[in-house]
Amino acid sequence: MTDDPHDPGSGSGPQPGASGFDAFYAATAKRLVSTVYAMTGDLAEAEDAVQEAYVRAWQHWDRLVREGDPLPWVRTVASRLAISTWRRTRGRLLAHRRHGQQADVPELSADRVALITALRELTPPQRQVIVLHHLLDLPVEQVARETGASSGAVRTRLSRARKLLGARLSDISSTSVNTAAKEAAHHA
């Protein structure tokens, strides 16, 4: 048994009331920000969407707890808020890509940067299903429920996204290997 109120092994699950919400938030917020960040590629937007989702969850907290696990609801709200932001700020995102990473983004490993770069090249719906299915290990049916798409549409998005990611990541890998080989030859 753990003390994590969202850990299914704890046996208690999220509890009604302010202390139950606080415990739920503490146990789930960091991972949810990571999830939405993987979908958006923008940490500030991810934090904003997640914060708003928790505000909305608090407004309906006791009902959400009575209905079962509130995490899928909060994740769906955060994802939808992020997607709305994508649609409103498409031009700003293009400018961001042209001008590079923001200075306040923490340094990431080369593999992580490559993955985030590749994810940014997917459409928002493709990126969303990849993150939910592959990073959070949600089954296709749950991804369909959370995104409002059919299971078939989710499978199609996953298939197309995997193909694009595979091609993009192999391009990045080839470029990295070639650059490293040239640098090694230059220093030899």
Coordinates of C-alpha atoms in Angstrom, one line a residue:
M1 CA 0.0 0.0 0.0
T2 CA 1.2 3.5 -0.8
D3 CA 0.2 6.9 0.4
D4 CA -0.5 8.1 -3.2
P5 CA -4.2 8.9 -3.4
H6 CA -4.2 8.3 -7.1
D7 CA -2.3 5.0 -6.9
P8 CA -4.8 2.2 -7.6
G9 CA -2.8 0.0 -5.2
S10 CA -3.5 2.4 -2.3
G11 CA -7.1 1.2 -2.2
S12 CA -8.5 4.6 -1.3
G13 CA -8.6 6.5 -4.6
P14 CA -9.1 10.2 -4.7
Q15 CA -11.2 11.6 -1.8
P16 CA -13.9 14.3 -1.8
G17 CA -13.1 17.6 -0.2
A18 CA -10.2 20.0 -0.2
S19 CA -7.7 17.7 1.3
G20 CA -8.6 15.0 -1.3
F21 CA -8.2 17.4 -4.1
D22 CA -4.8 18.7 -2.7
A23 CA -3.5 15.1 -2.5
F24 CA -4.8 14.3 -6.0
Y25 CA -3.1 17.4 -7.4
A26 CA 0.2 16.7 -5.7
A27 CA 0.1 13.1 -7.0
T28 CA -0.8 13.9 -10.6
A29 CA 0.1 17.4 -11.7
K30 CA 3.7 16.9 -12.6
R31 CA 3.0 14.0 -14.9
L32 CA 0.1 15.7 -16.4
V33 CA 2.2 18.8 -17.3
S34 CA 4.8 16.4 -18.8
T35 CA 2.0 14.7 -20.9
V36 CA 0.6 18.0 -22.2
Y37 CA 4.1 19.3 -22.8
A38 CA 4.8 16.3 -25.0
M39 CA 1.6 17.1 -26.9
T40 CA 2.3 20.8 -27.3
G41 CA 6.1 21.2 -27.2
D42 CA 5.6 24.4 -25.2
L43 CA 6.1 24.1 -21.5
A44 CA 4.4 27.4 -20.6
E45 CA 1.3 26.4 -22.7
A46 CA 1.3 23.0 -21.0
E47 CA 1.4 24.5 -17.6
D48 CA -1.4 26.9 -18.4
A49 CA -3.6 24.2 -19.8
V50 CA -3.0 21.9 -16.9
Q51 CA -3.6 24.6 -14.3
E52 CA -6.9 25.6 -15.9
A53 CA -7.9 21.9 -16.1
Y54 CA -7.3 21.6 -12.3
V55 CA -9.3 24.8 -11.6
R56 CA -12.2 23.3 -13.5
A57 CA -11.8 19.9 -11.7
W58 CA -11.9 21.7 -8.3
Q59 CA -15.2 23.3 -9.3
H60 CA -16.7 19.8 -9.9
W61 CA -14.4 17.8 -7.5
D62 CA -17.0 16.0 -5.4
R63 CA -19.0 14.9 -8.5
L64 CA -15.8 13.8 -10.3
V65 CA -14.8 11.6 -7.3
R66 CA -18.2 10.1 -7.0
E67 CA -18.1 9.2 -10.7
G68 CA -14.8 7.4 -10.4
D69 CA -11.2 8.3 -11.4
P70 CA -11.0 12.1 -12.1
L71 CA -7.6 11.9 -13.9
P72 CA -9.0 11.0 -17.3
W73 CA -11.4 13.9 -17.0
V74 CA -8.6 16.4 -16.0
R75 CA -6.3 15.0 -18.7
T76 CA -9.0 15.4 -21.4
V77 CA -9.8 19.0 -20.3
A78 CA -6.1 19.9 -20.3
S79 CA -5.6 18.3 -23.7
R80 CA -8.6 20.1 -25.2
L81 CA -7.5 23.4 -23.7
A82 CA -4.1 22.9 -25.3
I83 CA -5.6 22.0 -28.6
S84 CA -7.7 25.2 -28.5
T85 CA -4.5 27.2 -27.9
W86 CA -2.8 25.5 -30.8
R87 CA -5.7 26.5 -33.1
R88 CA -5.6 30.1 -31.9
T89 CA -1.8 30.5 -31.9
R90 CA -0.8 28.6 -35.1
G91 CA 1.1 31.7 -36.4
R92 CA 2.9 32.2 -33.1
L93 CA 4.0 28.6 -33.1
L94 CA 5.4 28.9 -36.7
A95 CA 7.4 32.0 -35.6
H96 CA 8.6 30.1 -32.5
R97 CA 9.9 27.3 -34.8
R98 CA 11.7 29.8 -37.0
H99 CA 13.4 31.5 -34.1
G100 CA 14.2 28.4 -32.0
Q101 CA 13.7 27.4 -28.4
Q102 CA 12.9 29.9 -25.7
A103 CA 15.8 30.7 -23.5
D104 CA 14.0 29.7 -20.3
V105 CA 13.4 26.1 -21.4
P106 CA 15.7 23.7 -19.4
E107 CA 18.4 21.8 -21.3
L108 CA 17.2 18.5 -22.7
S109 CA 19.1 15.4 -23.9
A110 CA 19.7 15.2 -27.6
D111 CA 17.3 12.2 -27.8
R112 CA 14.6 14.2 -26.1
V113 CA 15.1 17.2 -28.3
A114 CA 14.9 15.0 -31.4
L115 CA 11.7 13.4 -30.1
I116 CA 10.1 16.8 -29.3
T117 CA 11.2 18.2 -32.7
A118 CA 9.7 15.2 -34.4
L119 CA 6.4 15.4 -32.4
R120 CA 6.1 19.1 -33.4
E121 CA 5.9 18.0 -37.0
L122 CA 2.8 15.9 -36.4
T123 CA -0.7 17.4 -36.5
P124 CA -2.1 18.2 -33.1
P125 CA -4.6 15.2 -33.2
Q126 CA -1.7 12.8 -34.2
R127 CA 0.5 14.2 -31.5
Q128 CA -2.2 13.8 -28.9
V129 CA -2.9 10.1 -29.7
I130 CA 0.8 9.3 -29.8
V131 CA 1.3 10.9 -26.3
L132 CA -1.7 9.3 -24.8
H133 CA -1.1 5.8 -26.3
H134 CA 2.6 5.5 -26.3
L135 CA 3.8 7.8 -23.5
L136 CA 0.9 7.1 -21.1
D137 CA 0.3 3.5 -22.2
L138 CA -3.5 4.1 -22.6
P139 CA -5.4 1.6 -24.7
V140 CA -6.8 2.8 -28.0
E141 CA -10.4 2.7 -26.6
Q142 CA -9.5 5.0 -23.8
V143 CA -7.6 7.3 -26.1
A144 CA -10.8 7.4 -28.3
R145 CA -13.0 8.3 -25.3
E146 CA -10.6 11.1 -24.1
T147 CA -10.2 12.6 -27.6
G148 CA -13.8 12.2 -28.7
A149 CA -12.7 10.2 -31.8
S150 CA -13.6 6.7 -32.9
S151 CA -11.3 3.8 -32.2
G152 CA -10.7 3.5 -35.9
A153 CA -9.8 7.2 -36.2
V154 CA -7.3 6.8 -33.3
R155 CA -5.7 3.7 -35.0
T156 CA -5.4 5.7 -38.3
R157 CA -3.8 8.7 -36.5
L158 CA -1.5 6.4 -34.6
S159 CA -0.4 4.6 -37.8
R160 CA 0.2 7.8 -39.7
A161 CA 2.0 9.4 -36.8
R162 CA 4.2 6.4 -36.3
K163 CA 5.2 6.4 -39.9
L164 CA 6.0 10.2 -39.8
L165 CA 7.9 9.9 -36.5
G166 CA 9.9 6.9 -37.8
A167 CA 11.0 8.7 -40.9
R168 CA 11.8 11.9 -39.0
L169 CA 13.7 10.2 -36.2
S170 CA 15.7 8.2 -38.7
D171 CA 16.5 11.4 -40.6
I172 CA 17.6 13.0 -37.4
S173 CA 19.6 10.0 -36.4
S174 CA 21.4 9.8 -39.8
T175 CA 22.2 13.5 -39.6
S176 CA 23.6 13.2 -36.0
V177 CA 25.7 10.2 -37.0
N178 CA 27.1 12.0 -40.1
T179 CA 27.8 15.2 -38.1
A180 CA 29.6 13.2 -35.4
A181 CA 31.6 11.3 -38.0
K182 CA 32.7 14.6 -39.7
E183 CA 33.6 16.1 -36.3
A184 CA 35.6 13.0 -35.3
A185 CA 37.5 13.1 -38.7
H186 CA 38.1 16.8 -38.3
H187 CA 39.6 16.4 -34.9
A188 CA 41.7 13.3 -35.8

